[in-house]
Each structure stands twice: as C-alpha cells, then as structure tokens.
Short mmCIF file of C-alpha atoms in Angstrom, two decimals:
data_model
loop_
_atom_site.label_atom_id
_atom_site.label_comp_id
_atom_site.label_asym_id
_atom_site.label_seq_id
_atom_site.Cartn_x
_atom_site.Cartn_y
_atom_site.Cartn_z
CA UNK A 293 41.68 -8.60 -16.06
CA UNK A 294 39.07 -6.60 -18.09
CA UNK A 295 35.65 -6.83 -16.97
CA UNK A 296 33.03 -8.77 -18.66
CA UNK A 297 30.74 -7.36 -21.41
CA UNK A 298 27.68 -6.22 -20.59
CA UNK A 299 29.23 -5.27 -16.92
CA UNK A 300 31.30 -2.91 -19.33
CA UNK A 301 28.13 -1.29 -20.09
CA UNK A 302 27.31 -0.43 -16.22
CA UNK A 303 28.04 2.51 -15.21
CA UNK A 304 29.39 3.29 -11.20
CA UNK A 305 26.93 2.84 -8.96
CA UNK A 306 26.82 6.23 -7.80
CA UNK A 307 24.54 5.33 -4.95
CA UNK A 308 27.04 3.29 -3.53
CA UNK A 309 29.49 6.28 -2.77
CA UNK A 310 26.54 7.70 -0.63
CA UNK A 311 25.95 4.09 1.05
CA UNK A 312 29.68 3.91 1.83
CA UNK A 313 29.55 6.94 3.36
CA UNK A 314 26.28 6.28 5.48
CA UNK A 315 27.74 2.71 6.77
CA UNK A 316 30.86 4.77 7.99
CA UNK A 317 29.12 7.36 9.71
CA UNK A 318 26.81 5.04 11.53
CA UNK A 319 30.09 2.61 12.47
CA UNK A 320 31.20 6.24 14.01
CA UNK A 321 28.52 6.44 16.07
CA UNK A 322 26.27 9.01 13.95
CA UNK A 323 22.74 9.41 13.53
CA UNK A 324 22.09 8.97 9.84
CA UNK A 325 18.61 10.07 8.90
CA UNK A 326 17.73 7.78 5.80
CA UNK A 327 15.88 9.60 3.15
CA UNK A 328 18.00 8.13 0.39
CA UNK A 329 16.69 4.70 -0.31
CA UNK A 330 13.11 3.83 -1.12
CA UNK A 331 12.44 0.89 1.00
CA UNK A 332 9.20 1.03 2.83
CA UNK A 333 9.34 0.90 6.55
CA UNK A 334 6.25 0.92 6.88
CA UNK A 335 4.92 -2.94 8.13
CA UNK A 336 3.32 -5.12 5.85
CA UNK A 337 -0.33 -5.41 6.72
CA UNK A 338 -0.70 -7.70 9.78
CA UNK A 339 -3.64 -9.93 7.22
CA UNK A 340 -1.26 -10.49 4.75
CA UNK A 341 1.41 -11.40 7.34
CA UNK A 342 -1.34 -13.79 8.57
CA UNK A 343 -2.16 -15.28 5.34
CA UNK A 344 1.40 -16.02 5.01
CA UNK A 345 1.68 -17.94 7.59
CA UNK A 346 -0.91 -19.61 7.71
CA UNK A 347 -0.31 -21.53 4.29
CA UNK A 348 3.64 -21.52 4.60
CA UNK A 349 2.30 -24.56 7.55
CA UNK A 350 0.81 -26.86 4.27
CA UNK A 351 3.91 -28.49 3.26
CA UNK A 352 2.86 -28.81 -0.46
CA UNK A 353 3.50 -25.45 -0.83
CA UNK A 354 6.86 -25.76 -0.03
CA UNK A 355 7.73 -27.45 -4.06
CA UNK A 356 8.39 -25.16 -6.79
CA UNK A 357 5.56 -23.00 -7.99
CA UNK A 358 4.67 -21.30 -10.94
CA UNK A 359 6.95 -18.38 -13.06
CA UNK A 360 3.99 -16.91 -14.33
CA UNK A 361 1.94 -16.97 -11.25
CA UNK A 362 -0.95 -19.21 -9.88
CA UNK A 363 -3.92 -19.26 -11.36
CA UNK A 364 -5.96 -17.26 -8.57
CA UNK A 365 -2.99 -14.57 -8.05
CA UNK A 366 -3.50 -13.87 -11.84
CA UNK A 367 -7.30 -13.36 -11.41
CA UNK A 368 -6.87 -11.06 -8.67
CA UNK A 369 -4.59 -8.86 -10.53
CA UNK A 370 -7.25 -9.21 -13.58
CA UNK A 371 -9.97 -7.90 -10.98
CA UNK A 372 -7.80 -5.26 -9.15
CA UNK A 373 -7.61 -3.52 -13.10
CA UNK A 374 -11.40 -4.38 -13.74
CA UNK A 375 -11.66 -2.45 -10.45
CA UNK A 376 -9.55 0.38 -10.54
CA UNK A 377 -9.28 0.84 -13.87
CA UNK A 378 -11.96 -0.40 -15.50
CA UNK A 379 -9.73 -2.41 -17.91
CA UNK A 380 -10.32 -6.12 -18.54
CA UNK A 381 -7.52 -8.56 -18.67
CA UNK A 382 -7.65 -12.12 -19.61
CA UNK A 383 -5.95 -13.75 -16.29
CA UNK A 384 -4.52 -16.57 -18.96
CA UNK A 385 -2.91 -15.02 -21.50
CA UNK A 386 -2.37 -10.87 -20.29
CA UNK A 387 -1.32 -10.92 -16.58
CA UNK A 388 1.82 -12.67 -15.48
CA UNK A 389 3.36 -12.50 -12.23
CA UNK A 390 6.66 -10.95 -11.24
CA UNK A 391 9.48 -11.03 -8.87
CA UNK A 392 8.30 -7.27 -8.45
CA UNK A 393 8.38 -4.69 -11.52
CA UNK A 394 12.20 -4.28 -11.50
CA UNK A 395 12.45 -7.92 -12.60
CA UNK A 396 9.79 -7.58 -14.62
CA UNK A 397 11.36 -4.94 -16.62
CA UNK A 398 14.66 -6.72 -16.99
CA UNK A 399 13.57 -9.79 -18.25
CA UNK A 400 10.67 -7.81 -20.65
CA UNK A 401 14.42 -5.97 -21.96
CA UNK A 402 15.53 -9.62 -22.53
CA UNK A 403 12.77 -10.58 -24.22
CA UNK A 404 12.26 -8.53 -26.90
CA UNK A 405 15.88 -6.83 -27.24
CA UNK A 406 18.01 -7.30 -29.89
CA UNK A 407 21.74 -5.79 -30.23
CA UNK A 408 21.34 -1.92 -31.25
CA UNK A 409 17.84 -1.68 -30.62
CA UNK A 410 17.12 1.71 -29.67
CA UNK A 411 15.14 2.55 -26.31
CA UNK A 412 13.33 5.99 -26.21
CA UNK A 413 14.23 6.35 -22.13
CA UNK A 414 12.59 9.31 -19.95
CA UNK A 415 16.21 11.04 -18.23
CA UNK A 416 15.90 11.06 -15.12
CA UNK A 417 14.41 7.65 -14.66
CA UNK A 418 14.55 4.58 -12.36
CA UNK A 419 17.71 3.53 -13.00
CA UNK A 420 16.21 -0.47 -14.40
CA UNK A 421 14.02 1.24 -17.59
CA UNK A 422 17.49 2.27 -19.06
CA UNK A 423 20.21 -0.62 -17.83
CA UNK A 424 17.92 -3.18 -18.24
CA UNK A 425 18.04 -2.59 -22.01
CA UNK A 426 21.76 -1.82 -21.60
CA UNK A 427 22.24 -5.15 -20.48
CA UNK A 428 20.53 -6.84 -23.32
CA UNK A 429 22.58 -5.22 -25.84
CA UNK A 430 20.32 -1.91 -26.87
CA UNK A 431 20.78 1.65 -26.89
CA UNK A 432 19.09 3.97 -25.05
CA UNK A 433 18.15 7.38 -26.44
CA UNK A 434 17.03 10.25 -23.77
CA UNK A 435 13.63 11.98 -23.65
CA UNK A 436 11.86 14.62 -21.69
CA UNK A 437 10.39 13.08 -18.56
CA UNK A 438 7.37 15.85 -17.71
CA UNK A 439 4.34 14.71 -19.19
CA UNK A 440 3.40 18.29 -21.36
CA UNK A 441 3.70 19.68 -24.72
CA UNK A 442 7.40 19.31 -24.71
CA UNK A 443 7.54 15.31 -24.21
CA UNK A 444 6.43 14.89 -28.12
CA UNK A 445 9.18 16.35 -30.07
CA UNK A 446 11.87 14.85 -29.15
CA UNK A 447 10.24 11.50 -30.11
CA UNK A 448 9.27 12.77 -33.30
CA UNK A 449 13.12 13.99 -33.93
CA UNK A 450 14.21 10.45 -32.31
CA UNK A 451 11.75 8.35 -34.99
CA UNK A 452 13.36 10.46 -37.64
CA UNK A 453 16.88 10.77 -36.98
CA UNK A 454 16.93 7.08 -35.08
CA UNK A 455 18.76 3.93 -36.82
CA UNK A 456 17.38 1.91 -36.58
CA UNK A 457 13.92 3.25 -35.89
CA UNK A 458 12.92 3.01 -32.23
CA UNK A 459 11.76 -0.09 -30.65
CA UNK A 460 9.95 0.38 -27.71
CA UNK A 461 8.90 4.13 -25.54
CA UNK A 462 8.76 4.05 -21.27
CA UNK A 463 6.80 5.43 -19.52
CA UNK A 464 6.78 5.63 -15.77
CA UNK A 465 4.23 7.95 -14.13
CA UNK A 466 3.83 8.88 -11.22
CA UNK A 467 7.51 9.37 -11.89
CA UNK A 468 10.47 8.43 -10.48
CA UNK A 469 11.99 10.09 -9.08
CA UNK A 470 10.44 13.43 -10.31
CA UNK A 471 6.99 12.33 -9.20
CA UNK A 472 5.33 13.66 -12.61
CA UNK A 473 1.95 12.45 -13.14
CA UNK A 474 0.33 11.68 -16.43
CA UNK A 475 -3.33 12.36 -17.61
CA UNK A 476 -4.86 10.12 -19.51
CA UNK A 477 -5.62 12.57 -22.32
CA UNK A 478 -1.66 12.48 -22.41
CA UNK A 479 -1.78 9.03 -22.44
CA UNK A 480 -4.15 8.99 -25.23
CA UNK A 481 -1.87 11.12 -27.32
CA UNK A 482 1.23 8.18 -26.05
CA UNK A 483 -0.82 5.55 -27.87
CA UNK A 484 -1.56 7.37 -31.13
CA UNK A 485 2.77 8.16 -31.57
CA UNK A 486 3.05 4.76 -30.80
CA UNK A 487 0.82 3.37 -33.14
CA UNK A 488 1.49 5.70 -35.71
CA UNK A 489 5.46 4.26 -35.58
CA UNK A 490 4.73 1.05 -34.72
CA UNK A 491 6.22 1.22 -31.18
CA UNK A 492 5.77 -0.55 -28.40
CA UNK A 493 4.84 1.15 -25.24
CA UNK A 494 6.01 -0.41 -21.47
CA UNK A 495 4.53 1.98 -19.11
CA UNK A 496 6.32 1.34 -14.79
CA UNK A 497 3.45 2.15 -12.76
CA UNK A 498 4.39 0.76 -9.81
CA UNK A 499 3.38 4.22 -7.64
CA UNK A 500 -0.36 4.03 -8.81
CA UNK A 501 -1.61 3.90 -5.11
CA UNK A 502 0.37 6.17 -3.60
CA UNK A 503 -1.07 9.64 -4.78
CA UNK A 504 -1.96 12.30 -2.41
CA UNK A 505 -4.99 14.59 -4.12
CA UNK A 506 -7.85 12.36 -4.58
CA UNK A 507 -7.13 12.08 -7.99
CA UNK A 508 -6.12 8.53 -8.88
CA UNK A 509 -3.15 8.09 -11.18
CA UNK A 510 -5.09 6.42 -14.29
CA UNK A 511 -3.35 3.60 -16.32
CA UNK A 512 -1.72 3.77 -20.31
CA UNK A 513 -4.37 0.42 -20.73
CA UNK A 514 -7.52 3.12 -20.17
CA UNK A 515 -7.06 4.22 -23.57
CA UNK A 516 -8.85 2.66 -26.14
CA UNK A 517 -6.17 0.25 -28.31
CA UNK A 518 -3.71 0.70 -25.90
CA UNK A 519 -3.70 -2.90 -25.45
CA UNK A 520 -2.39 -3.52 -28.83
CA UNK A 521 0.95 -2.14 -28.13
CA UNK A 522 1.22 -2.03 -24.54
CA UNK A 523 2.66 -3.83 -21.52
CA UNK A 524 2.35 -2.32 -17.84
CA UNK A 525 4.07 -3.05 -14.50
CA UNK A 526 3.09 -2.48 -11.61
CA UNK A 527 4.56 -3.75 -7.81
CA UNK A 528 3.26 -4.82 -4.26
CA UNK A 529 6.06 -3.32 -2.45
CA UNK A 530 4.85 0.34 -1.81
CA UNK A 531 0.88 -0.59 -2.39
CA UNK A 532 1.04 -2.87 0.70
CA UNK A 533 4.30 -2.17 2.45
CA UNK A 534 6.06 -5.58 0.66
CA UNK A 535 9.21 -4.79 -0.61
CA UNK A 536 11.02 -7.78 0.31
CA UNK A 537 8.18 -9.99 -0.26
CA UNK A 538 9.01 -9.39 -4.26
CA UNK A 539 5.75 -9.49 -5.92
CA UNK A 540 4.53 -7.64 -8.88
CA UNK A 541 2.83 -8.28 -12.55
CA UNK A 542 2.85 -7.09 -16.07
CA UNK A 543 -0.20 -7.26 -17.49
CA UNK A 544 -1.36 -5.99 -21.36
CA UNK A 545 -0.32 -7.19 -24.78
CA UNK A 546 -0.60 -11.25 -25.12
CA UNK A 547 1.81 -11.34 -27.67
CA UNK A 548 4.41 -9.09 -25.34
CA UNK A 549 3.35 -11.31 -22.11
CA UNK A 550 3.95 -14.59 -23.54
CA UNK A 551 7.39 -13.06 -24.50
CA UNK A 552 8.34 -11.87 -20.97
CA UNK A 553 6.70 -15.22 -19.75
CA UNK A 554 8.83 -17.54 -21.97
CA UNK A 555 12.14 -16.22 -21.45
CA UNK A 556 11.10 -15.97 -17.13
CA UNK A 557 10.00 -20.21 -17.85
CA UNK A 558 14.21 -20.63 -18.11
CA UNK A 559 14.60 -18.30 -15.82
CA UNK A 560 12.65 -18.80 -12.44
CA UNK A 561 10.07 -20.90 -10.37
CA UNK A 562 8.11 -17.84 -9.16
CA UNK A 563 7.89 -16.26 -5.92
CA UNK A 564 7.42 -18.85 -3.14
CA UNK A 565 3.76 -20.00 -3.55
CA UNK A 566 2.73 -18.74 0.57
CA UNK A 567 3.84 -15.64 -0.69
CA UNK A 568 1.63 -15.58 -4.19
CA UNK A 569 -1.27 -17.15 -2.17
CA UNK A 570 -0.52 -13.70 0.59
CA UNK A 571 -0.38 -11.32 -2.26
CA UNK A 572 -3.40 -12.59 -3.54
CA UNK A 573 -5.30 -11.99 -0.40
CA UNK A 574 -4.04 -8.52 0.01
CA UNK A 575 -5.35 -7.79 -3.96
CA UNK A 576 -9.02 -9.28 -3.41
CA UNK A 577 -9.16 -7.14 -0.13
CA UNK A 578 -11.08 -3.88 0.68
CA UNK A 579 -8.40 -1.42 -0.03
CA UNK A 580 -8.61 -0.26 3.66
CA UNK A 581 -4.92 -1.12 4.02
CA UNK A 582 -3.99 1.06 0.76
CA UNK A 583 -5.28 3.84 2.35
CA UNK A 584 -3.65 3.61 5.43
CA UNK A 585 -0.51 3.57 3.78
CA UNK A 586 -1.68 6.20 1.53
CA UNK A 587 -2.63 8.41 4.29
CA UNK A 588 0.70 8.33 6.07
CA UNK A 589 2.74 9.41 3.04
CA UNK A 590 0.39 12.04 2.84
CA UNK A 591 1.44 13.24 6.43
CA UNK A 592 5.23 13.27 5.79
CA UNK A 593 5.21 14.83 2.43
CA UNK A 594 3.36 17.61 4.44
CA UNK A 595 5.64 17.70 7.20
CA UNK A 596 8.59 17.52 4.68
CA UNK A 597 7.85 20.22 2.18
CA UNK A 598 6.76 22.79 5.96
CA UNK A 599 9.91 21.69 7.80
CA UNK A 600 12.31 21.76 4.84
CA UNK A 601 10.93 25.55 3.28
CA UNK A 602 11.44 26.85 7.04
CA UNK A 603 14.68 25.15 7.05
CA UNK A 604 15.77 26.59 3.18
CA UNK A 605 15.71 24.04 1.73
CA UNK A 606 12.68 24.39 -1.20
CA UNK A 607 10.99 20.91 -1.37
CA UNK A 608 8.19 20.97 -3.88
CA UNK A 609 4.97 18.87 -2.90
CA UNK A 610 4.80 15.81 -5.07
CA UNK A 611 1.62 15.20 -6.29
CA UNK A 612 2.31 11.01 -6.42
CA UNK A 613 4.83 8.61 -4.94
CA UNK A 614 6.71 7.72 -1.61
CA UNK A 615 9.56 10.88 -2.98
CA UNK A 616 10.54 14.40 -3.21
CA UNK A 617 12.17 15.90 -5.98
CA UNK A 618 14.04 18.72 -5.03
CA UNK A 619 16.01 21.15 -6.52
CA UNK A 620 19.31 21.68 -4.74
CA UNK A 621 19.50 24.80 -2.88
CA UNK A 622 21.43 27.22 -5.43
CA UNK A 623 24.78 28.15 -3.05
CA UNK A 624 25.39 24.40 -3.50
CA UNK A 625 24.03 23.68 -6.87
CA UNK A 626 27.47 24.26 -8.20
CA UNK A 627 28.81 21.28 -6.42
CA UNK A 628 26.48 18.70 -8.47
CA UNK A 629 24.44 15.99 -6.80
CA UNK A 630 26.71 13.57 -5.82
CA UNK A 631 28.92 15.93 -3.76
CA UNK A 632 26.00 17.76 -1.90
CA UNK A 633 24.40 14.40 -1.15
CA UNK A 634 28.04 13.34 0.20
CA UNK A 635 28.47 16.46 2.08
CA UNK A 636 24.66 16.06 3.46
CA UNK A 637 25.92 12.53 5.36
CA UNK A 638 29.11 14.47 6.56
CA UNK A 639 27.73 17.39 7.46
CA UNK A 640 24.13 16.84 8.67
CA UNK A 641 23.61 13.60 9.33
CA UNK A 642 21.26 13.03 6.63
CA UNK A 643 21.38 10.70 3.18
CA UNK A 644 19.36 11.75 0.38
CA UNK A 645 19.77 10.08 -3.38
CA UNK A 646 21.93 12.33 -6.02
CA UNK A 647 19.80 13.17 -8.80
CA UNK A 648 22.87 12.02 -11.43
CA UNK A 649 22.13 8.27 -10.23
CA UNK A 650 18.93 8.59 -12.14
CA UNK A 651 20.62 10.53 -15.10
CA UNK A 652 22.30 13.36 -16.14
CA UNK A 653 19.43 15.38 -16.55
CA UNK A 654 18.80 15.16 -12.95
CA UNK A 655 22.21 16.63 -11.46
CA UNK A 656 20.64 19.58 -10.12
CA UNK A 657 18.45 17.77 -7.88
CA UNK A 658 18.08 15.17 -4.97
CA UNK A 659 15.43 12.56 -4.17
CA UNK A 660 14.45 12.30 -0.25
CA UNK A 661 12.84 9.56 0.09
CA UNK A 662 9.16 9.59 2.83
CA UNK A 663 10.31 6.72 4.83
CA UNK A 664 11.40 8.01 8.02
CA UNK A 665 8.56 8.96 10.30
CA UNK A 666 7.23 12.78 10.89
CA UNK A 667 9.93 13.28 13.89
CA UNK A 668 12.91 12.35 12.36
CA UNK A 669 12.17 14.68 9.17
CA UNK A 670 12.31 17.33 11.42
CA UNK A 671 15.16 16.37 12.84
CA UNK A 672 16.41 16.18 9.08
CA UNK A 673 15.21 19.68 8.03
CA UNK A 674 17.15 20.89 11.45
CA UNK A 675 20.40 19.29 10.72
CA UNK A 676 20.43 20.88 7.09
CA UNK A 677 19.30 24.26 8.25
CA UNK A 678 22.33 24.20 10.81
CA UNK A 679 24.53 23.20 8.15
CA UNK A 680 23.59 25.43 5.50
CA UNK A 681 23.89 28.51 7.86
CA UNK A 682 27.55 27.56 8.90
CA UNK A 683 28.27 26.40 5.60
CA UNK A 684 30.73 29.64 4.39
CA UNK A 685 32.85 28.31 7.88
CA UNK A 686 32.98 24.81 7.47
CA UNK A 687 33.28 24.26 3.66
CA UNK A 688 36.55 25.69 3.10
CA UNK A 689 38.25 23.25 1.88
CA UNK A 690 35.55 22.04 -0.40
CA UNK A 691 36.31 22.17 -4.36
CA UNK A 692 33.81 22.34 -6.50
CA UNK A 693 34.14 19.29 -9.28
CA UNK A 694 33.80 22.27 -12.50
CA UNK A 695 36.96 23.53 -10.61
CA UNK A 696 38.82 20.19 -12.30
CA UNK A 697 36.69 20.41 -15.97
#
C-alpha cells in the first residue's frame, strides 16, 4: 500500500539508523557513550519536583485544564520577559502555553499554513522549523544559518525569485545545532526585511539560558516593532532540566497567538494542570537553579572541546546551547555524516547526531550532545582517539558512499 500524504513528505529518519545501531550495541553488551540525543540528564530541580507533588494530592486538579495555559502560568511567563528581556507581554492575549516549543511550532505551521506557502528555513536546523511546515502542506526554501552579512541575500533573492512571495522567516538562535548566536543589532536588521516584505518572523529560542560567556542571548521581541510581526518560542526542558515534563510558550503577536491558540482549542487540554502550576513556580523563582544548570554545561563544553582537540578530534567551543558542532575530522569527511556517526557506535562506543539529519548543509559535521557527565566525555574522546589511530587497519572494508554516485 502507498503511504499516506503528508507521511510522503517525511523524509527517513536518519537518526533512527544511529538509534538502531546504539540499541544493538548495548543488547551486545557495549558501553555506548550517548552524545547523540539532546535529552537533559540533568534532574529537574528538587522545588519544582516538590511543587509537583504537592498539588498533584488536590484532586481538582486532576480534570482537564486549560490549552492555552492557566491564568498565573501565563503571568509568569509575561514577568520572566519583563525580567529578562525587558519586553512586556499582555498575559491574555500574547503568551500561550505549550506542550514545549516543538509543539508549539507544529501547530503555529498549522495555523497559519496554506498549501504552497513558502517557508524561508535556516539549513541546518532543528529538524520541526522545516517538517512542521512540510506537514501542513508548504514549501520550504533554504537559507544561511550564521547570523552575519551573508544571512541577507539569500532572502532578498528568495522575496524576488519566490512564488508565491514568502510567508513567514525562522529564526532559531542560539542555534541548533550550530550553536550560532544572534545580536540584537542583527535582529534589528531581521525586523526591518520582515517588515519591509510583509513577513512574518517565528524566532525558536528555546536555548536562551543556556549560554556560557556572560553575555545573555537577547530576544527578536527587544527590537522596537518586532511585536508586530513576531511570534517566539521558547521551552522549560533545558532551562530547568524538564524535558519530559513538556512545557513551553509562544509569546508575541496577538493576532499570530490567537491563531496558534485556536487551532491547539481542537487540539489539546494542556499540560496536566500540577505540572503548569510546577512550571509556574520554577518561572517566578530566583534563577539560582538556571545557573546551576548553566554552570555545569559550562564544565563539559570545557572538558569536551580539551579532551576531544588532544584526542583529534577539533570541537569548536559553542558560545550557547547544551551542543557541539563539529566539523568531522577530514580523513573521514569523505564518508558523510551518517556513516562516520555509524562507524563512531561500531567502532568507539560512542553516538553522536549526523549533521545530514538537520539538513544537507550540515553533512560535514556532527552534533555531540553535553549530556553525559565530565568522566564519560573523556572516556568518549579516548575511544575516538583509539579508533582514529587504528583506523587505516580496521576500515578496510569500508566504502565510501561517493564510491556508488
């Protein structure tokens, strides 16, 4: 039977090749070292835990909730932006709540999609900003990721050449995976293309905590009329260690948010409400935990990029994020992403993520992911170094993919 549609319009999950690979090794008995996924295993703050359950024990908050989130969640994520960024947000009408940012994208796609819309898409990305608007029936056109002079021509050439003319620019920054970081004079310049073409700007800043030179990621909504064309996600799950909890928000233009929040209304109940009441705590708190979390990032992305350069393996300090983008080390760039990460399970007992799974512009590269403690990425950086220097023995009978083009 031919598959349906829109899961026509999906491409392989090239992930799952490395997963596959990982489950088998470990049912072997190996030692996989996990720098491929970016879940958090980092504990969510014992408070927050608390919080939990202490209102999951009031049995009225066991009914359905609210999709757009309860009143008091939405003013603390009005008075996290007041705080952080000094931008004000109307609670009401420009902050809803999220089943964390992925979600939030989807349904935002859904929203305001229609069939052959085009989608100016940063390549590499998150793999959601492009196949979320896939899914709803538009067409994604690449851009430059890096946030320099070379990110604006390509959008001038796309508004030109474009049929129809784009709909809506992402933006993710800090990036992932390449762990770019924007200025807000860049920003500023975002806003004035968008205006100027009547474009409408979702900006995934779901890594806006997680920075690691005391120089705090600013937010698209800074910039003065931003607000008229923009909507911005952001996510719980690496701020506070609460990836499974699913939380997040967009917050920005009321006309976009009532969009996202009508089409979520036939969609979903919201998260659980303990779970909006714990995420609420954790907002209106003193940013100690934040920190914390901050601060051990910090440590591994140091131990990483030292371990990893002694090991050969270049790994360039990222500046933002809970990743490393790295270019693959050039006797194996040949090979392409998705074969070095295979041969990196196989070989060396580690999983990284191939840099084609966030597009084709990212085939020379890998993402490692900070989520194994200090220890292990040694451990990591040793079991590559040992397989790159017996690497002319033991790949033999490796063919390079070009070898069948």
């Amino acid at each position: 039977m031919e598959e349906f549609h829109k899961v026509r319009r999906l491409p392989p999950y090239v992930f799952e090749q490395v997963n596959r690979l990982k489950a088998s090794a470990r049912a072997g008995g190996a030692d996989i070292i996990d720098l491929g996924m970016g879940n958090p295993d980092l504990p969510t703050p014992q408070s927050i835990v608390d919080k939990l359950c202490e209102v999951v024990q009031d049995p009225r908050t066991h009914r359905y909730s609210s999709s757009k989130g309860i009143p008091g969640l939405r003013r603390a994520q009005a008075a996290y932006y007041a705080r952080r960024f000094g931008v004000k947000l109307n609670p009401d009408t420009q902050v809803v709540a999220t089943l964390g940012s992925k979600e939030g994208f989807a349904n935002m796609a859904q929203a305001i999609t229609a069939p052959g819309d085009v989608i100016l898409c940063p390549n590499p990305t998150y793999p959601i900003h492009a196949f979320g608007f896939l899914m709803a029936g538009g067409v994604i056109r690449s851009m430059s990721v890096e946030p320099d002079e070379t990110f604006f021509p390509p959008l001038e050439r796309a508004v030109r050449h474009s049929i129809p003319k784009p709909l809506a620019l992402i933006l993710n920054y800090p990036s992932n995976p390449t762990a770019f970081v924007a200025t807000l004079d860049f920003y500023k310049d975002v806003i004035a293309f968008a205006k100027k073409h009547d474009i409408i700007v979702l900006s995934d800043l779901a890594y806006s905590e997680i920075y690691f030179d005391d120089v705090p990621p600013p937010s698209v909504l800074e910039v003065p009329g931003a607000m008229d064309v923009t909507v911005e996600f952001t996510s719980m799950s690496k701020t506070f260690s609460m990836p499974g909890w699913r939380m997040g928000f967009a917050v920005g233009n009321e006309r976009l948010i009532a969009a996202l929040t009508r089409v979520k209304s036939y969609l979903d109940y919201g998260a659980f409400t303990p779970i909006q009441v714990a995420a609420t705590h954790a907002l209106n708190g003193d940013g100690s935990d934040i920190a914390e979390v901050r601060n051990v990032y910090k440590r591994r992305r140091d131990v990483m990029v030292e371990s990893f350069g002694k090991a050969g393996f270049d790994v360039p300090p990222p500046a933002a994020t809970m990743f490393a983008w790295a270019k693959i080390p050039e006797k194996f760039r040949h090979l392409g992403s998705l074969e070095f990460s295979k041969l990196l399970v196989e070989k060396a007992d580690v999983a990284v993520a191939p840099g084609i799974g966030f597009g084709e512009m990212g085939d020379d590269y890998v993402r490692l992911a900070l989520v194994e403690n200090e220890h292990r990425i040694r451990q990591a950086a040793r079991n590559i170094k040992k397989f790159m220097s017996t690497a002319d023995e033991t790949m033999h009978n490796v063919i390079s993919l070009n070898a069948h083009r």
